[in-house]
Short mmCIF file of C-alpha atoms in Angstrom, two decimals:
data_model
loop_
_atom_site.label_atom_id
_atom_site.label_comp_id
_atom_site.label_asym_id
_atom_site.label_seq_id
_atom_site.Cartn_x
_atom_site.Cartn_y
_atom_site.Cartn_z
CA UNK A 16 -13.49 -3.64 20.21
CA UNK A 17 -12.30 -2.01 16.99
CA UNK A 18 -13.80 1.26 15.81
CA UNK A 19 -14.59 1.66 12.11
CA UNK A 20 -14.82 5.41 11.84
CA UNK A 21 -17.51 6.77 9.51
CA UNK A 22 -17.68 10.29 8.09
CA UNK A 23 -20.25 11.75 5.70
CA UNK A 24 -19.34 10.08 2.40
CA UNK A 25 -17.54 7.05 3.86
CA UNK A 26 -18.64 3.95 1.94
CA UNK A 27 -16.17 1.22 2.90
CA UNK A 28 -17.23 0.80 6.50
CA UNK A 29 -19.28 -2.37 6.03
CA UNK A 30 -16.50 -3.95 3.98
CA UNK A 31 -14.12 -3.35 6.88
CA UNK A 32 -16.62 -4.71 9.37
CA UNK A 33 -16.97 -7.88 7.30
CA UNK A 34 -13.20 -8.29 7.09
CA UNK A 35 -12.90 -7.93 10.86
CA UNK A 36 -15.57 -10.58 11.36
CA UNK A 37 -13.81 -13.00 9.00
CA UNK A 38 -10.63 -12.51 11.03
CA UNK A 39 -12.46 -13.20 14.28
CA UNK A 40 -12.32 -9.61 15.49
CA UNK A 41 -15.12 -7.53 16.99
CA UNK A 42 -15.79 -4.20 15.38
CA UNK A 43 -18.44 -1.53 15.25
CA UNK A 44 -19.16 1.34 12.92
CA UNK A 45 -18.77 4.61 14.82
CA UNK A 46 -20.21 7.86 13.52
CA UNK A 47 -17.45 10.46 13.67
CA UNK A 48 -19.34 12.70 16.11
CA UNK A 49 -19.64 9.77 18.54
CA UNK A 50 -15.98 8.73 18.58
CA UNK A 51 -14.36 8.96 21.99
CA UNK A 52 -10.66 8.44 22.71
CA UNK A 53 -9.68 5.57 24.96
CA UNK A 54 -12.73 3.47 24.12
CA UNK A 55 -11.28 1.15 21.45
CA UNK A 56 -8.44 -1.31 20.96
CA UNK A 57 -7.80 -0.16 17.37
CA UNK A 58 -9.23 2.32 14.88
CA UNK A 59 -9.87 1.97 11.14
CA UNK A 60 -10.61 4.94 8.90
CA UNK A 61 -12.41 3.33 5.98
CA UNK A 62 -12.46 4.32 2.32
CA UNK A 63 -14.94 6.43 0.43
CA UNK A 64 -15.30 10.11 -0.39
CA UNK A 65 -15.55 11.90 2.96
CA UNK A 66 -17.34 15.23 2.56
CA UNK A 67 -17.37 14.65 -1.18
CA UNK A 68 -13.59 15.24 -1.36
CA UNK A 69 -14.22 18.98 -0.95
CA UNK A 70 -11.03 21.10 -0.95
CA UNK A 71 -8.85 17.98 -1.24
CA UNK A 72 -9.51 14.32 -0.57
CA UNK A 73 -9.58 13.88 3.20
CA UNK A 74 -8.97 17.55 4.01
CA UNK A 75 -12.31 18.34 5.68
CA UNK A 76 -12.45 15.13 7.71
CA UNK A 77 -8.87 15.73 8.87
CA UNK A 78 -9.99 18.93 10.58
CA UNK A 79 -12.69 17.26 12.70
CA UNK A 80 -12.60 16.65 16.42
CA UNK A 81 -12.84 12.92 15.70
CA UNK A 82 -9.45 12.90 14.01
CA UNK A 83 -7.98 14.87 16.89
CA UNK A 84 -9.27 12.09 19.16
CA UNK A 85 -7.71 9.51 16.83
CA UNK A 86 -4.42 11.38 17.21
CA UNK A 87 -4.73 11.10 20.99
CA UNK A 88 -5.30 7.35 20.74
CA UNK A 89 -2.39 6.95 18.32
CA UNK A 90 -0.11 8.73 20.76
CA UNK A 91 -1.17 6.20 23.39
CA UNK A 92 -0.11 3.34 21.12
CA UNK A 93 -3.52 2.34 19.74
CA UNK A 94 -3.14 0.83 16.23
CA UNK A 95 -4.64 3.13 13.60
CA UNK A 96 -5.28 2.12 9.99
CA UNK A 97 -6.35 4.37 7.13
CA UNK A 98 -7.54 2.77 3.88
CA UNK A 99 -7.74 4.83 0.68
CA UNK A 100 -9.69 7.92 1.79
CA UNK A 101 -8.72 7.00 5.35
CA UNK A 102 -5.07 7.20 4.28
CA UNK A 103 -5.74 10.59 2.71
CA UNK A 104 -7.30 11.78 5.97
CA UNK A 105 -4.29 10.63 8.03
CA UNK A 106 -1.91 12.40 5.65
CA UNK A 107 -3.96 15.60 5.68
CA UNK A 108 -4.00 15.49 9.49
CA UNK A 109 -0.22 15.06 9.68
CA UNK A 110 -0.48 11.64 11.31
CA UNK A 111 1.42 10.25 8.32
CA UNK A 112 4.03 12.10 6.24
CA UNK A 113 3.83 13.18 2.62
CA UNK A 114 0.97 14.05 0.29
CA UNK A 115 -1.53 12.24 -1.92
CA UNK A 116 -2.24 14.03 -5.18
CA UNK A 117 -4.13 13.25 -8.43
CA UNK A 118 -3.02 10.16 -10.28
CA UNK A 119 -0.50 10.29 -13.09
CA UNK A 120 -1.85 9.54 -15.63
CA UNK A 121 -4.97 11.36 -14.38
CA UNK A 122 -8.30 9.67 -13.83
CA UNK A 123 -10.07 7.24 -11.55
CA UNK A 124 -8.60 3.73 -11.47
CA UNK A 125 -10.50 0.67 -10.28
CA UNK A 126 -8.86 -2.71 -10.68
CA UNK A 127 -6.97 -5.49 -8.92
CA UNK A 128 -3.21 -5.00 -8.65
CA UNK A 129 -0.28 -6.77 -6.97
CA UNK A 130 1.47 -5.08 -4.05
CA UNK A 131 4.59 -6.18 -2.21
CA UNK A 132 5.03 -6.20 1.57
CA UNK A 133 8.32 -4.45 2.34
CA UNK A 134 7.89 -4.03 6.11
CA UNK A 135 6.33 -6.75 8.28
CA UNK A 136 6.98 -5.11 11.63
CA UNK A 137 3.75 -3.13 12.00
CA UNK A 138 0.64 -4.24 13.91
CA UNK A 139 -1.03 -4.84 10.53
CA UNK A 140 1.70 -6.77 8.69
CA UNK A 141 3.41 -9.04 11.20
CA UNK A 142 2.00 -12.26 9.67
CA UNK A 143 3.23 -11.41 6.18
CA UNK A 144 6.63 -12.41 4.87
CA UNK A 145 8.86 -9.55 3.81
CA UNK A 146 8.73 -9.50 0.02
CA UNK A 147 5.38 -11.32 -0.13
CA UNK A 148 3.15 -10.24 -3.01
CA UNK A 149 -0.61 -10.01 -2.53
CA UNK A 150 -3.41 -8.90 -4.83
CA UNK A 151 -5.81 -6.17 -3.70
CA UNK A 152 -8.22 -3.81 -5.44
CA UNK A 153 -7.51 -0.12 -5.86
CA UNK A 154 -10.21 2.50 -6.45
CA UNK A 155 -9.04 6.10 -6.39
CA UNK A 156 -8.31 9.24 -8.39
CA UNK A 157 -5.98 10.94 -5.88
CA UNK A 158 -3.59 8.21 -4.83
CA UNK A 159 -0.22 9.38 -6.13
CA UNK A 160 2.00 9.41 -3.05
CA UNK A 161 4.61 12.15 -2.78
CA UNK A 162 6.97 11.48 0.14
CA UNK A 163 8.19 13.92 2.73
CA UNK A 164 11.63 13.09 4.05
CA UNK A 165 12.28 9.34 4.20
CA UNK A 166 8.91 7.71 4.92
CA UNK A 167 8.64 4.18 6.26
CA UNK A 168 7.24 2.33 3.26
CA UNK A 169 5.22 -0.76 4.17
CA UNK A 170 3.63 -1.69 0.83
CA UNK A 171 4.90 -1.01 -2.69
CA UNK A 172 3.17 -1.44 -6.02
CA UNK A 173 4.53 -4.20 -8.21
CA UNK A 174 2.79 -2.46 -11.11
CA UNK A 175 2.54 1.24 -10.28
CA UNK A 176 -0.94 2.43 -11.33
CA UNK A 177 -0.83 6.07 -10.27
CA UNK A 178 2.70 7.48 -10.43
CA UNK A 179 3.46 7.19 -6.71
CA UNK A 180 7.09 8.04 -6.00
CA UNK A 181 9.22 4.93 -5.44
CA UNK A 182 6.09 2.80 -6.09
CA UNK A 183 4.89 3.45 -2.53
CA UNK A 184 1.39 2.09 -1.83
CA UNK A 185 1.38 2.44 1.97
CA UNK A 186 3.44 4.00 4.74
CA UNK A 187 3.63 3.80 8.51
CA UNK A 188 4.68 5.95 11.40
CA UNK A 189 4.88 3.91 14.57
CA UNK A 190 1.51 2.25 15.13
CA UNK A 191 -0.23 4.25 12.36
CA UNK A 192 -0.50 2.76 8.86
CA UNK A 193 -2.10 4.09 5.72
CA UNK A 194 -2.44 2.51 2.29
CA UNK A 195 -4.34 3.23 -0.91
CA UNK A 196 -5.23 -0.40 -1.84
CA UNK A 197 -8.24 -2.05 -0.19
CA UNK A 198 -7.22 -5.12 1.86
CA UNK A 199 -10.77 -5.37 3.23
CA UNK A 200 -11.96 -6.29 -0.27
CA UNK A 201 -9.51 -9.18 -0.60
CA UNK A 202 -10.70 -11.41 2.23
CA UNK A 203 -13.57 -13.57 0.97
CA UNK A 204 -12.85 -16.41 -1.49
CA UNK A 205 -16.41 -16.18 -2.82
CA UNK A 206 -15.89 -12.66 -4.16
CA UNK A 207 -12.11 -12.13 -4.20
CA UNK A 208 -11.19 -13.56 -7.57
CA UNK A 209 -7.49 -12.82 -7.05
CA UNK A 210 -7.15 -14.43 -3.64
CA UNK A 211 -7.59 -13.44 -0.03
CA UNK A 212 -4.19 -11.89 0.66
CA UNK A 213 -5.86 -8.99 2.44
CA UNK A 214 -7.07 -11.26 5.23
CA UNK A 215 -3.57 -11.50 6.70
CA UNK A 216 -3.65 -7.80 7.49
CA UNK A 217 -6.63 -8.30 9.79
CA UNK A 218 -5.23 -11.50 11.24
CA UNK A 219 -2.00 -9.61 11.93
CA UNK A 220 -3.95 -7.05 13.92
CA UNK A 221 -5.64 -9.86 15.83
CA UNK A 222 -2.26 -11.38 16.67
CA UNK A 223 -0.83 -8.02 17.70
CA UNK A 224 -3.76 -7.33 20.04
CA UNK A 225 -3.19 -10.70 21.72
CA UNK A 226 0.37 -9.80 22.65
#
């Protein structure tokens, strides 16, 4: 069972649940106060505006007991994925390196963009080819990634929409991955006008869990 963690202000949880279903995975939406470590095979922190982005995007959620439990699971090797606001939460919590700051140029962006897979050795990318380009939506105002040290880039923007250093769209540390684009919104051919390249991320997780 895969936990889709929901905080006040999370709005991408049902999109993630739908993507899991299309990939043949079982998931459930878990209210952050109800999350317990050791109960799930993988954890997804969905997108949205947790706590209304008070202080900084993801900062308040990062200080919750739920994220401390996610840290415990990550240390045990449980795959953890943060999408958009979920990525911001993981960065604020120190589970991923760097910082996510307001876009340059400033403002909220919402459109489909191409991203390139540069690392296919994570639980979420093993079915992609290195160098493969997929189209996914982005929807954020604070997605400019500023690295700390030499982060393990997994996805890079082909067309950088927000000023992220080195075009980085997603990074990993061990079994923890975060990205600003929304792969859960690029899974259904009926609504994904630019393809279903996001589905491979969920199928990769399914394959990893089988191993």
